[in-house]
Amino acid sequence: MKIIGPGTISGFWAGILFEHVRSFEVTLDRNLGHGFTINGADDNQISYNKITGNGGGYGILLFIAARNLVSNNQVFSNHSGIVIEHSDNSSVGNTITHNTSRETADGDMGDTWFDCTHNTWTNNGFGTRTRPASSNL
C-alpha cells in the first residue's frame, strides 16, 4: 500500500494504524496518539515524512514488526520519537537510518531489545529530549 502526500492527517487517535499491511508512505501532524503504528506488519518502508505534535504517543512505533525500513523522517514534538517494541522474539531485522527525532517528552529513540543485534540503527540525529513536566530531575 502506498499513500502519497503532501497532505496532513490530524486529530485522530492514531494517524495511521496498519496491521498486517505492507509498504506505505505518508505525512502526519497532531494526532491524539501515535503518528505511525506498525503492529504485526513486516517489510514496510516509512520514509521522507514529517511527523509532528502527536502528543499522546509515539511518532513512529514498530510493534511485533520485522524487516521494516524507517528512513529520512523528521520526527519532532511527539510524546516519544521512534520506538521498536518487541514481544517474545518479534520486532527484528528493522533498519532505522537517517532520521531526526527531537523535542520529545519521553525519549527520542528507543528499542526494547536494548542491544545492537536485533535491529540496525545508523546515522540518526537525536539527543535533544526534553524532560517530562512531572520530572523532579
GROMACS .gro file of N, CA, C and O in nm, residues 1-73:
model
  292
    1MET      N    1   0.085  -0.117   0.000
    1MET     CA    2   0.000   0.000   0.000
    1MET      C    3   0.089   0.122   0.000
    1MET      O    4   0.189   0.128   0.069
    2LYS      N    5   0.051   0.224  -0.073
    2LYS     CA    6   0.127   0.349  -0.077
    2LYS      C    7   0.030   0.464  -0.067
    2LYS      O    8  -0.067   0.472  -0.141
    3ILE      N    9   0.055   0.554   0.028
    3ILE     CA   10  -0.021   0.678   0.042
    3ILE      C   11   0.077   0.789   0.010
    3ILE      O   12   0.181   0.800   0.075
    4ILE      N   13   0.048   0.871  -0.088
    4ILE     CA   14   0.142   0.972  -0.132
    4ILE      C   15   0.089   1.110  -0.098
    4ILE      O   16  -0.025   1.143  -0.132
    5GLY      N   17   0.173   1.190  -0.031
    5GLY     CA   18   0.139   1.327   0.005
    5GLY      C   19   0.182   1.422  -0.104
    5GLY      O   20   0.211   1.380  -0.214
    6PRO      N   21   0.185   1.552  -0.081
    6PRO     CA   22   0.174   1.606   0.053
    6PRO      C   23   0.030   1.605   0.101
    6PRO      O   24  -0.063   1.599   0.024
    7GLY      N   25   0.019   1.611   0.231
    7GLY     CA   26  -0.112   1.613   0.294
    7GLY      C   27  -0.094   1.612   0.443
    7GLY      O   28   0.017   1.594   0.493
    8THR      N   29  -0.199   1.634   0.516
    8THR     CA   30  -0.195   1.634   0.661
    8THR      C   31  -0.305   1.545   0.714
    8THR      O   32  -0.419   1.556   0.672
    9ILE      N   33  -0.269   1.459   0.806
    9ILE     CA   34  -0.366   1.375   0.877
    9ILE      C   35  -0.357   1.418   1.022
    9ILE      O   36  -0.252   1.407   1.083
   10SER      N   37  -0.466   1.470   1.080
   10SER     CA   38  -0.458   1.521   1.216
   10SER      C   39  -0.588   1.499   1.290
   10SER      O   40  -0.694   1.482   1.231
   11GLY      N   41  -0.577   1.496   1.425
   11GLY     CA   42  -0.693   1.490   1.511
   11GLY      C   43  -0.747   1.352   1.542
   11GLY      O   44  -0.852   1.338   1.602
   12PHE      N   45  -0.675   1.246   1.503
   12PHE     CA   46  -0.720   1.110   1.528
   12PHE      C   47  -0.640   1.049   1.643
   12PHE      O   48  -0.538   1.102   1.683
   13TRP      N   49  -0.683   0.932   1.696
   13TRP     CA   50  -0.604   0.864   1.798
   13TRP      C   51  -0.473   0.816   1.738
   13TRP      O   52  -0.367   0.840   1.791
   14ALA      N   53  -0.476   0.747   1.629
   14ALA     CA   54  -0.356   0.709   1.554
   14ALA      C   55  -0.372   0.767   1.415
   14ALA      O   56  -0.475   0.747   1.352
   15GLY      N   57  -0.272   0.840   1.372
   15GLY     CA   58  -0.279   0.897   1.237
   15GLY      C   59  -0.300   0.788   1.135
   15GLY      O   60  -0.388   0.796   1.051
   16ILE      N   61  -0.220   0.685   1.143
   16ILE     CA   62  -0.237   0.568   1.058
   16ILE      C   63  -0.204   0.446   1.141
   16ILE      O   64  -0.102   0.442   1.209
   17LEU      N   65  -0.290   0.348   1.137
   17LEU     CA   66  -0.267   0.221   1.206
   17LEU      C   67  -0.287   0.110   1.105
   17LEU      O   68  -0.396   0.090   1.054
   18PHE      N   69  -0.177   0.042   1.070
   18PHE     CA   70  -0.185  -0.072   0.979
   18PHE      C   71  -0.150  -0.196   1.057
   18PHE      O   72  -0.054  -0.197   1.133
   19GLU      N   73  -0.227  -0.301   1.037
   19GLU     CA   74  -0.192  -0.432   1.091
   19GLU      C   75  -0.186  -0.528   0.974
   19GLU      O   76  -0.279  -0.537   0.895
   20HIS      N   77  -0.073  -0.596   0.962
   20HIS     CA   78  -0.051  -0.696   0.857
   20HIS      C   79  -0.066  -0.636   0.717
   20HIS      O   80  -0.125  -0.696   0.630
   21VAL      N   81  -0.011  -0.516   0.698
   21VAL     CA   82  -0.013  -0.447   0.570
   21VAL      C   83   0.131  -0.422   0.527
   21VAL      O   84   0.219  -0.407   0.610
   22ARG      N   85   0.157  -0.415   0.400
   22ARG     CA   86   0.293  -0.395   0.351
   22ARG      C   87   0.305  -0.269   0.266
   22ARG      O   88   0.222  -0.242   0.182
   23SER      N   89   0.408  -0.191   0.293
   23SER     CA   90   0.456  -0.082   0.209
   23SER      C   91   0.363   0.040   0.200
   23SER      O   92   0.258   0.035   0.139
   24PHE      N   93   0.405   0.153   0.261
   24PHE     CA   94   0.330   0.276   0.253
   24PHE      C   95   0.419   0.397   0.280
   24PHE      O   96   0.525   0.386   0.335
   25GLU      N   97   0.372   0.519   0.239
   25GLU     CA   98   0.438   0.646   0.264
   25GLU      C   99   0.330   0.750   0.293
   25GLU      O  100   0.226   0.751   0.228
   26VAL      N  101   0.353   0.842   0.391
   26VAL     CA  102   0.252   0.943   0.426
   26VAL      C  103   0.312   1.051   0.518
   26VAL      O  104   0.421   1.036   0.568
   27THR      N  105   0.237   1.159   0.543
   27THR     CA  106   0.277   1.267   0.635
   27THR      C  107   0.171   1.282   0.744
   27THR      O  108   0.053   1.278   0.715
   28LEU      N  109   0.216   1.305   0.872
   28LEU     CA  110   0.124   1.309   0.986
   28LEU      C  111   0.151   1.429   1.076
   28LEU      O  112   0.267   1.464   1.098
   29ASP      N  113   0.045   1.485   1.136
   29ASP     CA  114   0.061   1.601   1.222
   29ASP      C  115  -0.052   1.607   1.325
   29ASP      O  116  -0.169   1.596   1.289
   30ARG      N  117  -0.016   1.623   1.452
   30ARG     CA  118  -0.107   1.649   1.565
   30ARG      C  119  -0.221   1.550   1.581
   30ARG      O  120  -0.338   1.589   1.591
   31ASN      N  121  -0.189   1.423   1.589
   31ASN     CA  122  -0.290   1.323   1.623
   31ASN      C  123  -0.288   1.304   1.775
   31ASN      O  124  -0.193   1.340   1.843
   32LEU      N  125  -0.391   1.244   1.830
   32LEU     CA  126  -0.402   1.229   1.974
   32LEU      C  127  -0.312   1.120   2.030
   32LEU      O  128  -0.273   1.126   2.145
   33GLY      N  129  -0.284   1.019   1.951
   33GLY     CA  130  -0.198   0.909   1.995
   33GLY      C  131  -0.071   0.904   1.913
   33GLY      O  132   0.008   0.998   1.912
   34HIS      N  133  -0.051   0.795   1.841
   34HIS     CA  134   0.070   0.775   1.762
   34HIS      C  135   0.056   0.834   1.622
   34HIS      O  136  -0.055   0.841   1.568
   35GLY      N  137   0.170   0.871   1.565
   35GLY     CA  138   0.171   0.909   1.424
   35GLY      C  139   0.156   0.785   1.338
   35GLY      O  140   0.054   0.765   1.273
   36PHE      N  141   0.257   0.699   1.340
   36PHE     CA  142   0.254   0.569   1.271
   36PHE      C  143   0.255   0.459   1.375
   36PHE      O  144   0.338   0.462   1.466
   37THR      N  145   0.171   0.359   1.358
   37THR     CA  146   0.179   0.238   1.438
   37THR      C  147   0.187   0.122   1.340
   37THR      O  148   0.095   0.101   1.260
   38ILE      N  149   0.297   0.050   1.345
   38ILE     CA  150   0.314  -0.070   1.263
   38ILE      C  151   0.301  -0.187   1.360
   38ILE      O  152   0.391  -0.216   1.436
   39ASN      N  153   0.187  -0.252   1.358
   39ASN     CA  154   0.156  -0.357   1.454
   39ASN      C  155   0.138  -0.489   1.381
   39ASN      O  156   0.040  -0.508   1.310
   40GLY      N  157   0.234  -0.578   1.396
   40GLY     CA  158   0.224  -0.708   1.332
   40GLY      C  159   0.244  -0.702   1.181
   40GLY      O  160   0.195  -0.788   1.109
   41ALA      N  161   0.313  -0.601   1.133
   41ALA     CA  162   0.333  -0.584   0.989
   41ALA      C  163   0.482  -0.588   0.957
   41ALA      O  164   0.563  -0.531   1.028
   42ASP      N  165   0.517  -0.655   0.849
   42ASP     CA  166   0.656  -0.674   0.809
   42ASP      C  167   0.681  -0.615   0.670
   42ASP      O  168   0.588  -0.599   0.591
   43ASP      N  169   0.809  -0.584   0.643
   43ASP     CA  170   0.855  -0.545   0.510
   43ASP      C  171   0.792  -0.415   0.458
   43ASP      O  172   0.758  -0.404   0.342
   44ASN      N  173   0.778  -0.316   0.546
   44ASN     CA  174   0.724  -0.185   0.507
   44ASN      C  175   0.836  -0.083   0.502
   44ASN      O  176   0.943  -0.102   0.560
   45GLN      N  177   0.811   0.028   0.435
   45GLN     CA  178   0.904   0.139   0.430
   45GLN      C  179   0.833   0.266   0.474
   45GLN      O  180   0.729   0.301   0.418
   46ILE      N  181   0.888   0.333   0.574
   46ILE     CA  182   0.836   0.461   0.621
   46ILE      C  183   0.948   0.562   0.596
   46ILE      O  184   1.048   0.562   0.666
   47SER      N  185   0.935   0.644   0.494
   47SER     CA  186   1.044   0.732   0.453
   47SER      C  187   0.994   0.870   0.413
   47SER      O  188   0.884   0.884   0.360
   48TYR      N  189   1.078   0.971   0.440
   48TYR     CA  190   1.058   1.109   0.396
   48TYR      C  191   0.928   1.169   0.446
   48TYR      O  192   0.856   1.236   0.372
   49ASN      N  193   0.897   1.145   0.573
   49ASN     CA  194   0.776   1.200   0.632
   49ASN      C  195   0.812   1.303   0.739
   49ASN      O  196   0.917   1.296   0.801
   50LYS      N  197   0.722   1.396   0.762
   50LYS     CA  198   0.732   1.490   0.873
   50LYS      C  199   0.623   1.449   0.971
   50LYS      O  200   0.503   1.454   0.938
   51ILE      N  201   0.664   1.409   1.090
   51ILE     CA  202   0.572   1.354   1.189
   51ILE      C  203   0.585   1.440   1.314
   51ILE      O  204   0.685   1.433   1.385
   52THR      N  205   0.487   1.526   1.342
   52THR     CA  206   0.500   1.625   1.448
   52THR      C  207   0.375   1.633   1.535
   52THR      O  208   0.263   1.608   1.490
   53GLY      N  209   0.396   1.667   1.661
   53GLY     CA  210   0.288   1.703   1.751
   53GLY      C  211   0.192   1.593   1.789
   53GLY      O  212   0.080   1.621   1.830
   54ASN      N  213   0.233   1.467   1.776
   54ASN     CA  214   0.147   1.356   1.819
   54ASN      C  215   0.173   1.335   1.968
   54ASN      O  216   0.246   1.246   2.010
   55GLY      N  217   0.114   1.421   2.049
   55GLY     CA  218   0.148   1.435   2.190
   55GLY      C  219   0.110   1.320   2.279
   55GLY      O  220   0.165   1.307   2.388
   56GLY      N  221   0.019   1.235   2.240
   56GLY     CA  222  -0.024   1.127   2.327
   56GLY      C  223   0.048   0.997   2.302
   56GLY      O  224   0.021   0.897   2.367
   57GLY      N  225   0.141   0.994   2.208
   57GLY     CA  226   0.204   0.866   2.177
   57GLY      C  227   0.336   0.882   2.104
   57GLY      O  228   0.405   0.983   2.115
   58TYR      N  229   0.369   0.780   2.025
   58TYR     CA  230   0.494   0.776   1.952
   58TYR      C  231   0.480   0.844   1.817
   58TYR      O  232   0.374   0.838   1.755
   59GLY      N  233   0.588   0.901   1.769
   59GLY     CA  234   0.590   0.947   1.631
   59GLY      C  235   0.580   0.826   1.539
   59GLY      O  236   0.494   0.819   1.453
   60ILE      N  237   0.670   0.728   1.562
   60ILE     CA  238   0.668   0.602   1.488
   60ILE      C  239   0.686   0.489   1.588
   60ILE      O  240   0.782   0.488   1.664
   61LEU      N  241   0.594   0.393   1.588
   61LEU     CA  242   0.602   0.276   1.674
   61LEU      C  243   0.602   0.150   1.588
   61LEU      O  244   0.509   0.130   1.508
   62LEU      N  245   0.704   0.068   1.603
   62LEU     CA  246   0.707  -0.064   1.541
   62LEU      C  247   0.685  -0.165   1.653
   62LEU      O  248   0.764  -0.174   1.746
   63PHE      N  249   0.576  -0.241   1.647
   63PHE     CA  250   0.542  -0.340   1.750
   63PHE      C  251   0.514  -0.473   1.682
   63PHE      O  252   0.427  -0.481   1.595
   64ILE      N  253   0.588  -0.574   1.722
   64ILE     CA  254   0.578  -0.705   1.659
   64ILE      C  255   0.590  -0.688   1.507
   64ILE      O  256   0.506  -0.730   1.430
   65ALA      N  257   0.695  -0.622   1.466
   65ALA     CA  258   0.715  -0.584   1.326
   65ALA      C  259   0.858  -0.617   1.284
   65ALA      O  260   0.951  -0.586   1.358
   66ALA      N  261   0.876  -0.678   1.169
   66ALA     CA  262   1.009  -0.721   1.126
   66ALA      C  263   1.043  -0.670   0.986
   66ALA      O  264   0.955  -0.649   0.903
   67ARG      N  265   1.172  -0.648   0.965
   67ARG     CA  266   1.229  -0.615   0.835
   67ARG      C  267   1.169  -0.488   0.775
   67ARG      O  268   1.157  -0.474   0.655
   68ASN      N  269   1.134  -0.392   0.858
   68ASN     CA  270   1.083  -0.264   0.810
   68ASN      C  271   1.198  -0.166   0.797
   68ASN      O  272   1.297  -0.174   0.869
   69LEU      N  273   1.186  -0.072   0.704
   69LEU     CA  274   1.284   0.034   0.686
   69LEU      C  275   1.219   0.166   0.726
   69LEU      O  276   1.116   0.205   0.671
   70VAL      N  277   1.280   0.234   0.823
   70VAL     CA  278   1.236   0.367   0.866
   70VAL      C  279   1.351   0.461   0.836
   70VAL      O  280   1.456   0.453   0.899
   71SER      N  281   1.334   0.549   0.736
   71SER     CA  282   1.448   0.631   0.693
   71SER      C  283   1.406   0.772   0.653
   71SER      O  284   1.295   0.794   0.604
   72ASN      N  285   1.496   0.866   0.679
   72ASN     CA  286   1.483   1.004   0.632
   72ASN      C  287   1.355   1.073   0.678
   72ASN      O  288   1.298   1.153   0.604
   73ASN      N  289   1.311   1.043   0.800
   73ASN     CA  290   1.193   1.107   0.856
   73ASN      C  291   1.234   1.218   0.952
   73ASN      O  292   1.338   1.210   1.016
   0.00000   0.00000   0.00000
